[in-house]
Amino acid sequence: VLKLKLYSFWRSSCSYRVRIALAYKGLAYEYVPVHLTRDGGEQHQPAFRALNPQGYVPFLVDGDFGLSQSLAILDYLEQRFPDPALEPRDAQARARMWAFCLAIAADIQPLQNTGPVTYLTQTLAHTEEQKAAWIRHWIARGLAALEAGAGAGPYVMGAAVTLADACLVPQWYNADRWQVDTVPFPKLAAIVARCRAHPAFAAASPERQPDAPAPA
Ligand SMILES: N[C@@H](CCC(=O)N[C@@H](CS)C(=O)NCC(=O)O)C(=O)O
């Protein structure tokens, strides 16, 4: 019997973070698709709101325990399934890892999230081009800071894959989706390429999810 269930949307970068950790730890789970745009967004339907009043994916269910917020979910998975580890043991390295994760999860992704950017066009009457410019601006600004602070690799925190990589790769996917110029971020690009070659990252990628549209 599968105990873990993940409410996810194939293109959701926050869900992608959690899928990477689940795959890296070799955890089987039931995938429950929540379509974020169809019919005004399935995340707003009462049944899903009853689970997560915020109306966001990802949402993890482990037996009778449910949890929202991708970073909380990532840390929960780490505590519950510590091997293989995705968090450094050293206090300072751990803190640095969370700072990197938060720079993405708290400072970049919220500014490109479906609900907020739809408000720009539908409520504030900005154009699609203005919306795209807004998204590109905040992603580029955020990635520039991470590039400036990046080390020698091979991964964000050095020798081992950590949750920082699980946050970076999905954010990079969004940068590509919105056609952000990533040429100024060669260190991050090298880390992303290395991660993408790892089977767990590949399995978690948007196009490999059951709710991804068939390739054109
Ligand atoms: N801080 C939350 C953000 C969750 C979030 O923004 N999820 C997006 C997809 S990446 C979503 O469900 N958006 C739906 C909406 O904005 O209506 C997390 O890290 O889990």
CSV table of C-alpha atoms and ligand atoms in Angstrom, one decimal:
chain,number,residue,atom,x,y,z
A,1,VAL,CA,0.0,0.0,0.0
A,2,LEU,CA,1.3,3.4,-1.0
A,3,LYS,CA,1.4,5.7,2.0
A,4,LEU,CA,2.7,8.8,0.4
A,5,LYS,CA,0.5,10.9,-1.9
A,6,LEU,CA,1.6,14.1,-3.7
A,7,TYR,CA,-0.9,16.7,-5.0
A,8,SER,CA,1.1,18.2,-7.9
A,9,PHE,CA,0.9,20.0,-11.2
A,10,TRP,CA,3.4,19.0,-13.8
A,11,ARG,CA,4.7,22.5,-14.5
A,12,SER,CA,4.6,23.7,-10.9
A,13,SER,CA,8.1,24.5,-9.8
A,14,CYS,CA,7.2,24.1,-6.1
A,15,SER,CA,5.8,20.6,-6.8
A,16,TYR,CA,8.9,19.8,-8.9
A,17,ARG,CA,11.2,20.5,-5.8
A,18,VAL,CA,9.3,17.9,-3.8
A,19,ARG,CA,9.3,15.4,-6.7
A,20,ILE,CA,13.1,15.7,-6.9
A,21,ALA,CA,13.5,14.8,-3.2
A,22,LEU,CA,11.0,11.9,-3.4
A,23,ALA,CA,12.8,10.5,-6.5
A,24,TYR,CA,16.3,11.0,-5.0
A,25,LYS,CA,15.2,9.2,-1.8
A,26,GLY,CA,13.7,6.4,-3.9
A,27,LEU,CA,10.2,6.9,-2.4
A,28,ALA,CA,7.2,5.6,-4.3
A,29,TYR,CA,4.1,7.8,-4.1
A,30,GLU,CA,0.7,8.3,-5.6
A,31,TYR,CA,0.6,11.3,-7.9
A,32,VAL,CA,-2.6,13.4,-7.7
A,33,PRO,CA,-2.8,16.0,-10.4
A,34,VAL,CA,-4.2,19.4,-9.6
A,35,HIS,CA,-4.7,21.4,-12.8
A,36,LEU,CA,-3.8,25.0,-12.0
A,37,THR,CA,-5.5,26.8,-14.9
A,38,ARG,CA,-8.3,24.5,-16.2
A,39,ASP,CA,-11.9,25.5,-15.1
A,40,GLY,CA,-10.4,28.6,-13.3
A,41,GLY,CA,-7.9,26.3,-11.4
A,42,GLU,CA,-8.7,23.0,-9.6
A,43,GLN,CA,-6.7,24.3,-6.6
A,44,HIS,CA,-9.7,26.6,-5.8
A,45,GLN,CA,-12.2,23.7,-5.7
A,46,PRO,CA,-13.7,23.1,-2.2
A,47,ALA,CA,-12.4,19.5,-1.9
A,48,PHE,CA,-8.8,20.8,-2.4
A,49,ARG,CA,-9.3,23.9,-0.3
A,50,ALA,CA,-10.4,21.6,2.5
A,51,LEU,CA,-7.0,19.9,2.3
A,52,ASN,CA,-5.0,23.1,1.8
A,53,PRO,CA,-6.8,26.3,2.6
A,54,GLN,CA,-4.0,28.2,0.8
A,55,GLY,CA,-5.1,26.6,-2.5
A,56,TYR,CA,-1.5,25.8,-3.6
A,57,VAL,CA,0.4,22.7,-4.7
A,58,PRO,CA,2.4,20.9,-3.6
A,59,PHE,CA,0.5,19.1,-0.8
A,60,LEU,CA,1.9,15.9,0.7
A,61,VAL,CA,-0.2,13.3,2.4
A,62,ASP,CA,1.6,10.6,4.5
A,63,GLY,CA,-1.0,8.3,6.0
A,64,ASP,CA,-3.3,10.6,8.0
A,65,PHE,CA,-0.9,13.5,8.0
A,66,GLY,CA,-1.1,16.2,5.5
A,67,LEU,CA,1.4,19.0,4.8
A,68,SER,CA,1.6,22.1,2.6
A,69,GLN,CA,4.6,24.3,1.7
A,70,SER,CA,7.3,22.7,-0.3
A,71,LEU,CA,10.2,23.6,2.0
A,72,ALA,CA,8.3,22.2,5.0
A,73,ILE,CA,7.6,19.1,3.0
A,74,LEU,CA,11.3,18.8,1.9
A,75,ASP,CA,12.4,19.0,5.5
A,76,TYR,CA,9.7,16.6,6.7
A,77,LEU,CA,10.9,14.0,4.1
A,78,GLU,CA,14.5,14.5,5.2
A,79,GLN,CA,13.6,13.8,8.9
A,80,ARG,CA,11.3,10.9,8.0
A,81,PHE,CA,13.5,9.3,5.4
A,82,PRO,CA,17.1,10.5,6.2
A,83,ASP,CA,18.9,8.2,3.8
A,84,PRO,CA,20.1,9.3,1.3
A,85,ALA,CA,20.6,12.7,2.9
A,86,LEU,CA,19.6,15.9,1.2
A,87,GLU,CA,20.7,18.2,4.0
A,88,PRO,CA,24.2,18.9,5.2
A,89,ARG,CA,25.0,17.9,8.8
A,90,ASP,CA,27.2,20.9,9.5
A,91,ALA,CA,25.1,23.8,11.1
A,92,GLN,CA,26.6,26.5,8.9
A,93,ALA,CA,26.3,24.5,5.7
A,94,ARG,CA,22.7,23.7,6.6
A,95,ALA,CA,21.9,27.4,7.2
A,96,ARG,CA,23.5,28.4,3.9
A,97,MET,CA,21.5,25.7,2.1
A,98,TRP,CA,18.3,27.1,3.6
A,99,ALA,CA,19.3,30.7,2.7
A,100,PHE,CA,19.7,29.5,-0.9
A,101,CYS,CA,16.4,27.6,-0.9
A,102,LEU,CA,14.6,30.6,0.6
A,103,ALA,CA,16.1,33.1,-2.0
A,104,ILE,CA,14.2,31.0,-4.5
A,105,ALA,CA,11.1,29.9,-2.6
A,106,ALA,CA,10.4,33.2,-0.7
A,107,ASP,CA,11.9,35.8,-3.0
A,108,ILE,CA,11.7,34.6,-6.6
A,109,GLN,CA,8.9,32.1,-7.1
A,110,PRO,CA,6.1,34.1,-5.4
A,111,LEU,CA,6.6,36.9,-7.9
A,112,GLN,CA,6.0,34.6,-10.9
A,113,ASN,CA,3.2,32.5,-9.3
A,114,THR,CA,0.1,31.9,-11.3
A,115,GLY,CA,-2.4,33.6,-8.9
A,116,PRO,CA,-0.3,36.8,-8.4
A,117,VAL,CA,0.6,37.3,-12.1
A,118,THR,CA,-2.9,36.6,-13.2
A,119,TYR,CA,-3.9,39.5,-10.9
A,120,LEU,CA,-1.6,41.7,-12.9
A,121,THR,CA,-3.4,41.1,-16.1
A,122,GLN,CA,-7.0,40.4,-15.1
A,123,THR,CA,-7.4,42.8,-12.2
A,124,LEU,CA,-4.8,45.5,-12.8
A,125,ALA,CA,-5.2,45.4,-16.6
A,126,HIS,CA,-1.6,45.0,-17.5
A,127,THR,CA,-0.8,43.3,-20.8
A,128,GLU,CA,0.7,39.9,-21.3
A,129,GLU,CA,3.9,41.5,-22.4
A,130,GLN,CA,4.1,43.5,-19.2
A,131,LYS,CA,3.4,40.4,-17.1
A,132,ALA,CA,6.2,38.6,-18.9
A,133,ALA,CA,8.6,41.5,-18.4
A,134,TRP,CA,7.7,41.5,-14.6
A,135,ILE,CA,8.4,37.8,-14.3
A,136,ARG,CA,11.6,37.9,-16.3
A,137,HIS,CA,12.9,40.9,-14.3
A,138,TRP,CA,12.4,39.2,-10.9
A,139,ILE,CA,13.8,35.8,-12.0
A,140,ALA,CA,16.9,37.4,-13.6
A,141,ARG,CA,17.5,39.6,-10.5
A,142,GLY,CA,17.2,36.6,-8.2
A,143,LEU,CA,19.4,34.3,-10.2
A,144,ALA,CA,22.0,37.1,-10.6
A,145,ALA,CA,22.4,37.1,-6.8
A,146,LEU,CA,22.6,33.4,-6.6
A,147,GLU,CA,25.3,33.3,-9.4
A,148,ALA,CA,27.3,35.9,-7.5
A,149,GLY,CA,27.3,33.8,-4.4
A,150,ALA,CA,27.8,30.4,-6.2
A,151,GLY,CA,30.8,28.3,-5.3
A,152,ALA,CA,32.9,26.0,-7.4
A,153,GLY,CA,30.4,23.2,-7.6
A,154,PRO,CA,29.8,20.5,-8.6
A,155,TYR,CA,26.5,21.1,-6.8
A,156,VAL,CA,25.2,24.2,-5.0
A,157,MET,CA,26.6,23.2,-1.6
A,158,GLY,CA,29.7,21.6,-3.0
A,159,ALA,CA,30.3,17.9,-3.3
A,160,ALA,CA,26.8,16.6,-2.5
A,161,VAL,CA,23.3,17.1,-3.9
A,162,THR,CA,21.2,19.0,-1.4
A,163,LEU,CA,17.8,20.6,-1.2
A,164,ALA,CA,19.4,23.7,-2.7
A,165,ASP,CA,19.8,21.8,-6.0
A,166,ALA,CA,16.2,20.6,-5.7
A,167,CYS,CA,15.1,24.3,-5.6
A,168,LEU,CA,17.5,25.6,-8.3
A,169,VAL,CA,16.6,23.2,-11.1
A,170,PRO,CA,12.8,23.9,-11.0
A,171,GLN,CA,13.5,27.7,-10.9
A,172,TRP,CA,15.8,27.3,-13.9
A,173,TYR,CA,13.0,25.5,-15.7
A,174,ASN,CA,10.8,28.6,-15.1
A,175,ALA,CA,13.6,30.9,-16.3
A,176,ASP,CA,13.7,28.9,-19.5
A,177,ARG,CA,9.9,28.9,-19.8
A,178,TRP,CA,9.8,32.7,-19.5
A,179,GLN,CA,12.8,33.1,-21.8
A,180,VAL,CA,15.1,34.7,-19.2
A,181,ASP,CA,18.6,35.2,-20.6
A,182,THR,CA,20.6,32.7,-18.5
A,183,VAL,CA,24.0,33.3,-20.3
A,184,PRO,CA,25.1,35.6,-17.4
A,185,PHE,CA,24.7,32.7,-15.0
A,186,PRO,CA,27.3,30.1,-16.1
A,187,LYS,CA,28.0,28.6,-12.7
A,188,LEU,CA,24.4,28.0,-12.0
A,189,ALA,CA,24.0,26.6,-15.6
A,190,ALA,CA,26.7,24.1,-15.0
A,191,ILE,CA,25.1,22.9,-11.7
A,192,VAL,CA,21.7,22.6,-13.4
A,193,ALA,CA,23.2,20.6,-16.3
A,194,ARG,CA,24.9,18.2,-13.8
A,195,CYS,CA,21.7,17.8,-11.8
A,196,ARG,CA,19.6,17.1,-14.9
A,197,ALA,CA,21.9,14.2,-15.8
A,198,HIS,CA,21.0,12.5,-12.5
A,199,PRO,CA,18.1,10.0,-12.9
A,200,ALA,CA,16.2,11.4,-9.9
A,201,PHE,CA,16.1,14.9,-11.3
A,202,ALA,CA,15.1,13.5,-14.7
A,203,ALA,CA,12.3,11.4,-13.2
A,204,ALA,CA,10.9,14.5,-11.5
A,205,SER,CA,11.0,16.8,-14.6
A,206,PRO,CA,7.7,18.3,-15.7
A,207,GLU,CA,7.5,16.5,-19.1
A,208,ARG,CA,7.8,13.1,-17.3
A,209,GLN,CA,4.7,13.6,-15.1
A,210,PRO,CA,1.4,11.8,-15.7
A,211,ASP,CA,-0.5,15.1,-16.2
A,212,ALA,CA,2.0,16.6,-18.7
A,213,PRO,CA,0.5,17.2,-22.1
A,214,ALA,CA,1.7,14.8,-24.8
A,215,PRO,CA,4.6,16.2,-26.8
A,216,ALA,CA,3.5,18.1,-29.9
B,1,LIG,N1,5.5,28.8,-0.8
B,1,LIG,C1,4.7,27.7,-1.4
B,1,LIG,C2,4.2,28.2,-2.8
B,1,LIG,C3,3.3,27.3,-3.4
B,1,LIG,C4,2.9,27.8,-4.8
B,1,LIG,O1,3.0,29.0,-5.1
B,1,LIG,N2,2.3,26.9,-5.6
B,1,LIG,C5,1.9,27.3,-6.9
B,1,LIG,C6,2.5,26.4,-8.0
B,1,LIG,S1,4.3,26.5,-8.0
B,1,LIG,C7,0.4,27.2,-7.0
B,1,LIG,O2,-0.2,26.3,-6.5
B,1,LIG,N3,-0.2,28.2,-7.6
B,1,LIG,C8,-1.6,28.3,-7.8
B,1,LIG,C9,-2.2,29.7,-7.7
B,1,LIG,O3,-1.4,30.6,-7.7
B,1,LIG,O4,-3.4,29.8,-7.8
B,1,LIG,C10,5.5,26.5,-1.6
B,1,LIG,O5,6.7,26.6,-1.6
B,1,LIG,O6,4.9,25.4,-1.6
